[in-house]
Amino acid sequence: MTDNATHFYSYLATGNIICRSSSQTGSEVIEELAKLLARNNAGLSAANIVNEVLAREAMFPTVIAPGLAVPHARLAELDKPLVAMATSTQGIDFGVPEMGPVKVVVMLLTPGDDPGLHLQLLSALAKDFGAGDEIETVAALPTPEAVTSHFSGSGFAIPEFLRVHDVMTRRVTTMLEQDTLQRAIELFATTGEFEIPVIDDDGDLRGVISLLDLLRFSMPEHVLWLEDLTPMYRFQPFSEVLKGANDTKVADVMRTEFVSVDESVPAVQLAKLFLVNNIKQLVVVDSAGKLAGIVNLKKFAARLFWE
């Protein structure tokens, strides 16, 4: 942390809050908040803020929950975070229709060389707005003073350091042990997943199945040692697998030995696990050993280096 602030609102000045914004679109409210921050902080360019925020918006839509958007950027000229907020009673169109209109917009600017702080603030924001009616409550507040007063009672502090649960993906594609191999093939083809956790009827984690497991199951082991694969040019092994795909169970193909990590572990441990095990995805478990989520190497790296 750059100072003694312990909550996201510790960085949110009353002068950086716009209540009942008239902006209609995400780009309009981003420009509105950028001008506000530039006016209140010497040395900042509103145009530069807008360009940086919209560039990230194009790569990673920042509507993180229904009704809540957190447009953000990392700026080299900052030495501490800056936070601005806009609320809307009618809702703002951020171009993510499945999330509905956005009623609370939190613009988050952080130092370019401190990705940990950026993610810590996002984690704190998620907790502060986690209650079911919190977004509607904040959107209805009439003045900036009412907003700061509302958040002053929050008990959710910015975490001292990131844990796995702060960076993992909670919505996970899963399979059951009794699902067919055909079902696995369909999921790999339609979801773009590389590896899928396998659970039982009670939700306990039983194994994982990956595209590599599918290939390994298709190829007789001795073939991997052959130099001449001419006899296999017609893909007979793959044909045999497809013929029996509806009769083969995922349990027959999955691996029961895999790398997992507890959700309470410090997030820095993830980098070590990825490197030491040379893997692209980690399964996350809770204190009871049940599936809690996954951490994908590409998404983890994106959050650290350029999200």
mmCIF file of N, CA and C in Angstrom, residues 107-216:
data_model
loop_
_atom_site.group_PDB
_atom_site.id
_atom_site.type_symbol
_atom_site.label_atom_id
_atom_site.label_comp_id
_atom_site.label_asym_id
_atom_site.label_seq_id
_atom_site.Cartn_x
_atom_site.Cartn_y
_atom_site.Cartn_z
ATOM 1 N N MET A 107 -14.410 5.152 -11.217
ATOM 2 C CA MET A 107 -13.194 5.237 -12.021
ATOM 3 C C MET A 107 -11.999 5.083 -11.094
ATOM 4 N N LEU A 108 -11.126 4.164 -11.455
ATOM 5 C CA LEU A 108 -9.979 3.826 -10.612
ATOM 6 C C LEU A 108 -8.695 4.043 -11.400
ATOM 7 N N LEU A 109 -7.867 4.983 -10.949
ATOM 8 C CA LEU A 109 -6.562 5.240 -11.553
ATOM 9 C C LEU A 109 -5.492 4.877 -10.533
ATOM 10 N N THR A 110 -4.535 4.056 -10.937
ATOM 11 C CA THR A 110 -3.494 3.616 -10.017
ATOM 12 C C THR A 110 -2.114 3.798 -10.640
ATOM 13 N N PRO A 111 -1.055 3.814 -9.818
ATOM 14 C CA PRO A 111 0.303 3.933 -10.358
ATOM 15 C C PRO A 111 0.620 2.796 -11.324
ATOM 16 N N GLY A 112 1.299 3.135 -12.399
ATOM 17 C CA GLY A 112 1.563 2.146 -13.438
ATOM 18 C C GLY A 112 2.426 0.994 -13.010
ATOM 19 N N ASP A 113 3.230 1.189 -11.957
ATOM 20 C CA ASP A 113 4.170 0.137 -11.550
ATOM 21 C C ASP A 113 3.717 -0.615 -10.307
ATOM 22 N N ASP A 114 2.425 -0.540 -9.976
ATOM 23 C CA ASP A 114 1.941 -1.215 -8.764
ATOM 24 C C ASP A 114 0.676 -2.016 -9.059
ATOM 25 N N PRO A 115 0.809 -3.127 -9.815
ATOM 26 C CA PRO A 115 -0.380 -3.916 -10.150
ATOM 27 C C PRO A 115 -1.052 -4.524 -8.933
ATOM 28 N N GLY A 116 -0.280 -4.805 -7.887
ATOM 29 C CA GLY A 116 -0.865 -5.381 -6.684
ATOM 30 C C GLY A 116 -1.878 -4.457 -6.047
ATOM 31 N N LEU A 117 -1.538 -3.165 -5.951
ATOM 32 C CA LEU A 117 -2.456 -2.193 -5.362
ATOM 33 C C LEU A 117 -3.723 -2.088 -6.192
ATOM 34 N N HIS A 118 -3.567 -2.088 -7.495
ATOM 35 C CA HIS A 118 -4.718 -2.031 -8.400
ATOM 36 C C HIS A 118 -5.685 -3.181 -8.107
ATOM 37 N N LEU A 119 -5.169 -4.392 -7.995
ATOM 38 C CA LEU A 119 -6.012 -5.554 -7.751
ATOM 39 C C LEU A 119 -6.574 -5.557 -6.334
ATOM 40 N N GLN A 120 -5.810 -5.024 -5.373
ATOM 41 C CA GLN A 120 -6.307 -4.938 -4.004
ATOM 42 C C GLN A 120 -7.523 -4.001 -3.927
ATOM 43 N N LEU A 121 -7.446 -2.889 -4.641
ATOM 44 C CA LEU A 121 -8.569 -1.953 -4.648
ATOM 45 C C LEU A 121 -9.798 -2.572 -5.316
ATOM 46 N N LEU A 122 -9.585 -3.300 -6.406
ATOM 47 C CA LEU A 122 -10.703 -3.980 -7.057
ATOM 48 C C LEU A 122 -11.353 -4.992 -6.120
ATOM 49 N N SER A 123 -10.527 -5.697 -5.356
ATOM 50 C CA SER A 123 -11.053 -6.664 -4.395
ATOM 51 C C SER A 123 -11.903 -5.968 -3.337
ATOM 52 N N ALA A 124 -11.407 -4.821 -2.834
ATOM 53 C CA ALA A 124 -12.164 -4.076 -1.825
ATOM 54 C C ALA A 124 -13.477 -3.559 -2.395
ATOM 55 N N LEU A 125 -13.448 -3.084 -3.634
ATOM 56 C CA LEU A 125 -14.665 -2.604 -4.281
ATOM 57 C C LEU A 125 -15.712 -3.707 -4.392
ATOM 58 N N ALA A 126 -15.262 -4.879 -4.808
ATOM 59 C CA ALA A 126 -16.183 -6.005 -4.963
ATOM 60 C C ALA A 126 -16.873 -6.330 -3.648
ATOM 61 N N LYS A 127 -16.142 -6.221 -2.542
ATOM 62 C CA LYS A 127 -16.735 -6.516 -1.243
ATOM 63 C C LYS A 127 -17.698 -5.414 -0.810
ATOM 64 N N ASP A 128 -17.304 -4.157 -1.019
ATOM 65 C CA ASP A 128 -18.157 -3.049 -0.602
ATOM 66 C C ASP A 128 -19.487 -3.037 -1.351
ATOM 67 N N PHE A 129 -19.469 -3.492 -2.603
ATOM 68 C CA PHE A 129 -20.694 -3.499 -3.394
ATOM 69 C C PHE A 129 -21.307 -4.898 -3.491
ATOM 70 N N GLY A 130 -20.869 -5.791 -2.630
ATOM 71 C CA GLY A 130 -21.307 -7.184 -2.723
ATOM 72 C C GLY A 130 -22.726 -7.447 -2.271
ATOM 73 N N ALA A 131 -23.262 -6.597 -1.400
ATOM 74 C CA ALA A 131 -24.634 -6.821 -0.916
ATOM 75 C C ALA A 131 -25.635 -6.657 -2.055
ATOM 76 N N GLY A 132 -26.714 -7.402 -1.998
ATOM 77 C CA GLY A 132 -27.671 -7.438 -3.093
ATOM 78 C C GLY A 132 -28.253 -6.097 -3.487
ATOM 79 N N ASP A 133 -28.516 -5.201 -2.530
ATOM 80 C CA ASP A 133 -29.157 -3.926 -2.838
ATOM 81 C C ASP A 133 -28.206 -2.740 -2.743
ATOM 82 N N GLU A 134 -26.913 -2.998 -2.582
ATOM 83 C CA GLU A 134 -25.961 -1.907 -2.361
ATOM 84 C C GLU A 134 -25.876 -0.954 -3.548
ATOM 85 N N ILE A 135 -25.876 -1.469 -4.758
ATOM 86 C CA ILE A 135 -25.742 -0.610 -5.942
ATOM 87 C C ILE A 135 -26.940 0.323 -6.051
ATOM 88 N N GLU A 136 -28.144 -0.209 -5.875
ATOM 89 C CA GLU A 136 -29.348 0.627 -5.934
ATOM 90 C C GLU A 136 -29.337 1.670 -4.815
ATOM 91 N N THR A 137 -28.867 1.280 -3.644
ATOM 92 C CA THR A 137 -28.816 2.206 -2.507
ATOM 93 C C THR A 137 -27.898 3.371 -2.805
ATOM 94 N N VAL A 138 -26.696 3.074 -3.307
ATOM 95 C CA VAL A 138 -25.722 4.126 -3.607
ATOM 96 C C VAL A 138 -26.228 5.008 -4.745
ATOM 97 N N ALA A 139 -26.849 4.400 -5.764
ATOM 98 C CA ALA A 139 -27.347 5.170 -6.904
ATOM 99 C C ALA A 139 -28.411 6.185 -6.491
ATOM 100 N N ALA A 140 -29.126 5.898 -5.430
ATOM 101 C CA ALA A 140 -30.208 6.786 -4.993
ATOM 102 C C ALA A 140 -29.739 7.908 -4.076
ATOM 103 N N LEU A 141 -28.490 7.878 -3.632
ATOM 104 C CA LEU A 141 -27.991 8.911 -2.722
ATOM 105 C C LEU A 141 -27.947 10.255 -3.453
ATOM 106 N N PRO A 142 -28.424 11.327 -2.812
ATOM 107 C CA PRO A 142 -28.630 12.600 -3.534
ATOM 108 C C PRO A 142 -27.406 13.495 -3.663
ATOM 109 N N THR A 143 -26.421 13.347 -2.760
ATOM 110 C CA THR A 143 -25.284 14.274 -2.763
ATOM 111 C C THR A 143 -23.970 13.532 -2.550
ATOM 112 N N PRO A 144 -22.846 14.141 -2.976
ATOM 113 C CA PRO A 144 -21.536 13.539 -2.712
ATOM 114 C C PRO A 144 -21.302 13.312 -1.218
ATOM 115 N N GLU A 145 -21.777 14.239 -0.392
ATOM 116 C CA GLU A 145 -21.610 14.087 1.052
ATOM 117 C C GLU A 145 -22.357 12.861 1.567
ATOM 118 N N ALA A 146 -23.510 12.588 0.983
ATOM 119 C CA ALA A 146 -24.273 11.401 1.386
ATOM 120 C C ALA A 146 -23.543 10.126 0.982
ATOM 121 N N VAL A 147 -22.844 10.174 -0.157
ATOM 122 C CA VAL A 147 -22.083 9.010 -0.613
ATOM 123 C C VAL A 147 -20.928 8.717 0.342
ATOM 124 N N THR A 148 -20.135 9.742 0.677
ATOM 125 C CA THR A 148 -18.994 9.516 1.568
ATOM 126 C C THR A 148 -19.461 9.091 2.953
ATOM 127 N N SER A 149 -20.582 9.654 3.399
ATOM 128 C CA SER A 149 -21.126 9.257 4.701
ATOM 129 C C SER A 149 -21.565 7.799 4.679
ATOM 130 N N HIS A 150 -22.165 7.388 3.570
ATOM 131 C CA HIS A 150 -22.629 6.001 3.442
ATOM 132 C C HIS A 150 -21.470 5.020 3.556
ATOM 133 N N PHE A 151 -20.362 5.306 2.860
ATOM 134 C CA PHE A 151 -19.244 4.370 2.842
ATOM 135 C C PHE A 151 -18.369 4.452 4.084
ATOM 136 N N SER A 152 -18.489 5.523 4.846
ATOM 137 C CA SER A 152 -17.634 5.659 6.028
ATOM 138 C C SER A 152 -17.900 4.582 7.062
ATOM 139 N N GLY A 153 -19.070 3.938 6.971
ATOM 140 C CA GLY A 153 -19.388 2.870 7.916
ATOM 141 C C GLY A 153 -19.020 1.488 7.421
ATOM 142 N N SER A 154 -18.411 1.426 6.239
ATOM 143 C CA SER A 154 -18.066 0.118 5.686
ATOM 144 C C SER A 154 -16.986 -0.559 6.509
ATOM 145 N N GLY A 155 -17.147 -1.866 6.690
ATOM 146 C CA GLY A 155 -16.149 -2.626 7.434
ATOM 147 C C GLY A 155 -15.178 -3.374 6.541
ATOM 148 N N PHE A 156 -15.303 -3.194 5.224
ATOM 149 C CA PHE A 156 -14.456 -3.939 4.289
ATOM 150 C C PHE A 156 -13.189 -3.160 3.982
ATOM 151 N N ALA A 157 -12.072 -3.647 4.484
ATOM 152 C CA ALA A 157 -10.798 -2.978 4.274
ATOM 153 C C ALA A 157 -10.124 -3.492 3.012
ATOM 154 N N ILE A 158 -9.245 -2.655 2.462
ATOM 155 C CA ILE A 158 -8.409 -3.109 1.360
ATOM 156 C C ILE A 158 -7.491 -4.196 1.905
ATOM 157 N N PRO A 159 -7.435 -5.360 1.281
ATOM 158 C CA PRO A 159 -6.593 -6.437 1.813
ATOM 159 C C PRO A 159 -5.123 -6.041 1.839
ATOM 160 N N GLU A 160 -4.420 -6.475 2.886
ATOM 161 C CA GLU A 160 -2.998 -6.142 3.015
ATOM 162 C C GLU A 160 -2.192 -6.722 1.864
ATOM 163 N N PHE A 161 -2.590 -7.889 1.424
ATOM 164 C CA PHE A 161 -1.996 -8.487 0.223
ATOM 165 C C PHE A 161 -3.056 -9.350 -0.440
ATOM 166 N N LEU A 162 -2.849 -9.617 -1.723
ATOM 167 C CA LEU A 162 -3.817 -10.389 -2.487
ATOM 168 C C LEU A 162 -3.750 -11.858 -2.130
ATOM 169 N N ARG A 163 -4.914 -12.481 -2.148
ATOM 170 C CA ARG A 163 -5.002 -13.933 -2.006
ATOM 171 C C ARG A 163 -5.585 -14.519 -3.283
ATOM 172 N N VAL A 164 -5.511 -15.835 -3.384
ATOM 173 C CA VAL A 164 -5.977 -16.495 -4.595
ATOM 174 C C VAL A 164 -7.433 -16.142 -4.888
ATOM 175 N N HIS A 165 -8.272 -16.065 -3.848
ATOM 176 C CA HIS A 165 -9.698 -15.804 -4.093
ATOM 177 C C HIS A 165 -9.939 -14.412 -4.676
ATOM 178 N N ASP A 166 -8.939 -13.518 -4.598
ATOM 179 C CA ASP A 166 -9.082 -12.183 -5.174
ATOM 180 C C ASP A 166 -8.857 -12.172 -6.684
ATOM 181 N N VAL A 167 -8.206 -13.185 -7.216
ATOM 182 C CA VAL A 167 -7.856 -13.179 -8.645
ATOM 183 C C VAL A 167 -8.421 -14.373 -9.403
ATOM 184 N N MET A 168 -9.087 -15.284 -8.714
ATOM 185 C CA MET A 168 -9.569 -16.492 -9.394
ATOM 186 C C MET A 168 -10.874 -16.212 -10.135
ATOM 187 N N THR A 169 -11.219 -17.093 -11.054
ATOM 188 C CA THR A 169 -12.499 -17.077 -11.752
ATOM 189 C C THR A 169 -13.448 -18.023 -11.028
ATOM 190 N N ARG A 170 -14.577 -17.503 -10.604
ATOM 191 C CA ARG A 170 -15.505 -18.311 -9.808
ATOM 192 C C ARG A 170 -16.483 -19.102 -10.671
ATOM 193 N N ARG A 171 -16.848 -18.557 -11.817
ATOM 194 C CA ARG A 171 -17.774 -19.264 -12.702
ATOM 195 C C ARG A 171 -16.970 -20.224 -13.560
ATOM 196 N N VAL A 172 -17.128 -21.499 -13.273
ATOM 197 C CA VAL A 172 -16.276 -22.516 -13.883
ATOM 198 C C VAL A 172 -17.119 -23.542 -14.626
ATOM 199 N N THR A 173 -16.696 -23.882 -15.834
ATOM 200 C CA THR A 173 -17.300 -25.001 -16.552
ATOM 201 C C THR A 173 -16.855 -26.292 -15.880
ATOM 202 N N THR A 174 -17.790 -27.154 -15.522
ATOM 203 C CA THR A 174 -17.456 -28.416 -14.856
ATOM 204 C C THR A 174 -18.128 -29.579 -15.575
ATOM 205 N N MET A 175 -17.654 -30.780 -15.252
ATOM 206 C CA MET A 175 -18.261 -32.002 -15.749
ATOM 207 C C MET A 175 -18.441 -32.971 -14.591
ATOM 208 N N LEU A 176 -19.338 -33.920 -14.779
ATOM 209 C CA LEU A 176 -19.532 -34.990 -13.812
ATOM 210 C C LEU A 176 -18.762 -36.225 -14.251
ATOM 211 N N GLU A 177 -18.400 -37.062 -13.294
ATOM 212 C CA GLU A 177 -17.661 -38.284 -13.606
ATOM 213 C C GLU A 177 -18.403 -39.157 -14.610
ATOM 214 N N GLN A 178 -19.737 -39.187 -14.499
ATOM 215 C CA GLN A 178 -20.513 -40.076 -15.361
ATOM 216 C C GLN A 178 -20.843 -39.467 -16.719
ATOM 217 N N ASP A 179 -20.464 -38.213 -16.944
ATOM 218 C CA ASP A 179 -20.668 -37.622 -18.269
ATOM 219 C C ASP A 179 -19.874 -38.399 -19.310
ATOM 220 N N THR A 180 -20.341 -38.337 -20.543
ATOM 221 C CA THR A 180 -19.662 -39.083 -21.606
ATOM 222 C C THR A 180 -18.512 -38.290 -22.196
ATOM 223 N N LEU A 181 -17.618 -39.008 -22.845
ATOM 224 C CA LEU A 181 -16.509 -38.370 -23.541
ATOM 225 C C LEU A 181 -17.037 -37.478 -24.661
ATOM 226 N N GLN A 182 -18.158 -37.877 -25.260
ATOM 227 C CA GLN A 182 -18.762 -37.042 -26.297
ATOM 228 C C GLN A 182 -19.142 -35.677 -25.735
ATOM 229 N N ARG A 183 -19.663 -35.666 -24.517
ATOM 230 C CA ARG A 183 -20.021 -34.405 -23.866
ATOM 231 C C ARG A 183 -18.766 -33.553 -23.643
ATOM 232 N N ALA A 184 -17.673 -34.189 -23.255
ATOM 233 C CA ALA A 184 -16.424 -33.464 -23.054
ATOM 234 C C ALA A 184 -15.945 -32.840 -24.363
ATOM 235 N N ILE A 185 -16.019 -33.609 -25.429
ATOM 236 C CA ILE A 185 -15.608 -33.111 -26.745
ATOM 237 C C ILE A 185 -16.436 -31.888 -27.124
ATOM 238 N N GLU A 186 -17.733 -31.953 -26.890
ATOM 239 C CA GLU A 186 -18.616 -30.841 -27.217
ATOM 240 C C GLU A 186 -18.266 -29.595 -26.399
ATOM 241 N N LEU A 187 -17.972 -29.785 -25.112
ATOM 242 C CA LEU A 187 -17.627 -28.646 -24.259
ATOM 243 C C LEU A 187 -16.304 -28.011 -24.684
ATOM 244 N N PHE A 188 -15.321 -28.830 -24.991
ATOM 245 C CA PHE A 188 -14.041 -28.276 -25.445
ATOM 246 C C PHE A 188 -14.224 -27.476 -26.733
ATOM 247 N N ALA A 189 -15.097 -27.964 -27.601
ATOM 248 C CA ALA A 189 -15.303 -27.309 -28.895
ATOM 249 C C ALA A 189 -16.075 -25.998 -28.765
ATOM 250 N N THR A 190 -17.003 -25.931 -27.810
ATOM 251 C CA THR A 190 -17.900 -24.774 -27.741
ATOM 252 C C THR A 190 -17.513 -23.737 -26.697
ATOM 253 N N THR A 191 -16.731 -24.130 -25.690
ATOM 254 C CA THR A 191 -16.391 -23.182 -24.635
ATOM 255 C C THR A 191 -15.009 -22.580 -24.782
ATOM 256 N N GLY A 192 -14.142 -23.218 -25.541
ATOM 257 C CA GLY A 192 -12.776 -22.728 -25.645
ATOM 258 C C GLY A 192 -11.917 -23.085 -24.454
ATOM 259 N N GLU A 193 -12.437 -23.917 -23.548
ATOM 260 C CA GLU A 193 -11.662 -24.322 -22.370
ATOM 261 C C GLU A 193 -10.526 -25.259 -22.777
ATOM 262 N N PHE A 194 -9.430 -25.182 -22.021
ATOM 263 C CA PHE A 194 -8.305 -26.092 -22.226
ATOM 264 C C PHE A 194 -8.377 -27.255 -21.245
ATOM 265 N N GLU A 195 -8.915 -26.977 -20.059
ATOM 266 C CA GLU A 195 -8.993 -27.987 -19.002
ATOM 267 C C GLU A 195 -10.275 -27.770 -18.214
ATOM 268 N N ILE A 196 -10.962 -28.856 -17.866
ATOM 269 C CA ILE A 196 -12.246 -28.760 -17.171
ATOM 270 C C ILE A 196 -12.206 -29.604 -15.897
ATOM 271 N N PRO A 197 -12.543 -29.007 -14.737
ATOM 272 C CA PRO A 197 -12.614 -29.787 -13.496
ATOM 273 C C PRO A 197 -13.770 -30.785 -13.546
ATOM 274 N N VAL A 198 -13.564 -31.932 -12.906
ATOM 275 C CA VAL A 198 -14.587 -32.982 -12.851
ATOM 276 C C VAL A 198 -15.016 -33.142 -11.399
ATOM 277 N N ILE A 199 -16.333 -33.099 -11.158
ATOM 278 C CA ILE A 199 -16.871 -33.220 -9.805
ATOM 279 C C ILE A 199 -17.841 -34.398 -9.746
ATOM 280 N N ASP A 200 -18.193 -34.789 -8.506
ATOM 281 C CA ASP A 200 -19.204 -35.831 -8.351
ATOM 282 C C ASP A 200 -20.542 -35.192 -8.026
ATOM 283 N N ASP A 201 -21.544 -36.015 -7.744
ATOM 284 C CA ASP A 201 -22.897 -35.503 -7.501
ATOM 285 C C ASP A 201 -22.979 -34.616 -6.262
ATOM 286 N N ASP A 202 -22.022 -34.747 -5.348
ATOM 287 C CA ASP A 202 -22.010 -33.930 -4.135
ATOM 288 C C ASP A 202 -21.191 -32.656 -4.302
ATOM 289 N N GLY A 203 -20.623 -32.452 -5.494
ATOM 290 C CA GLY A 203 -19.820 -31.264 -5.735
ATOM 291 C C GLY A 203 -18.374 -31.399 -5.318
ATOM 292 N N ASP A 204 -17.978 -32.597 -4.892
ATOM 293 C CA ASP A 204 -16.575 -32.798 -4.516
ATOM 294 C C ASP A 204 -15.714 -32.927 -5.768
ATOM 295 N N LEU A 205 -14.533 -32.363 -5.717
ATOM 296 C CA LEU A 205 -13.615 -32.384 -6.843
ATOM 297 C C LEU A 205 -13.001 -33.770 -6.996
ATOM 298 N N ARG A 206 -13.145 -34.362 -8.181
ATOM 299 C CA ARG A 206 -12.668 -35.719 -8.412
ATOM 300 C C ARG A 206 -11.483 -35.797 -9.357
ATOM 301 N N GLY A 207 -11.324 -34.808 -10.223
ATOM 302 C CA GLY A 207 -10.227 -34.841 -11.172
ATOM 303 C C GLY A 207 -10.340 -33.705 -12.159
ATOM 304 N N VAL A 208 -9.532 -33.774 -13.205
ATOM 305 C CA VAL A 208 -9.606 -32.804 -14.298
ATOM 306 C C VAL A 208 -9.446 -33.548 -15.614
ATOM 307 N N ILE A 209 -10.022 -32.974 -16.658
ATOM 308 C CA ILE A 209 -9.830 -33.523 -17.993
ATOM 309 C C ILE A 209 -9.429 -32.366 -18.899
ATOM 310 N N SER A 210 -8.407 -32.586 -19.728
ATOM 311 C CA SER A 210 -7.903 -31.530 -20.597
ATOM 312 C C SER A 210 -7.855 -32.015 -22.033
ATOM 313 N N LEU A 211 -7.595 -31.095 -22.941
ATOM 314 C CA LEU A 211 -7.423 -31.465 -24.335
ATOM 315 C C LEU A 211 -6.246 -32.415 -24.513
ATOM 316 N N LEU A 212 -5.200 -32.220 -23.730
ATOM 317 C CA LEU A 212 -4.057 -33.134 -23.802
ATOM 318 C C LEU A 212 -4.451 -34.535 -23.337
ATOM 319 N N ASP A 213 -5.298 -34.617 -22.328
ATOM 320 C CA ASP A 213 -5.781 -35.927 -21.878
ATOM 321 C C ASP A 213 -6.569 -36.609 -22.986
ATOM 322 N N LEU A 214 -7.349 -35.825 -23.712
ATOM 323 C CA LEU A 214 -8.134 -36.365 -24.819
ATOM 324 C C LEU A 214 -7.217 -36.921 -25.912
ATOM 325 N N LEU A 215 -6.178 -36.181 -26.241
ATOM 326 C CA LEU A 215 -5.222 -36.661 -27.242
ATOM 327 C C LEU A 215 -4.482 -37.900 -26.742
ATOM 328 N N ARG A 216 -4.085 -37.858 -25.473
ATOM 329 C CA ARG A 216 -3.343 -38.991 -24.897
ATOM 330 C C ARG A 216 -4.200 -40.251 -24.899
#
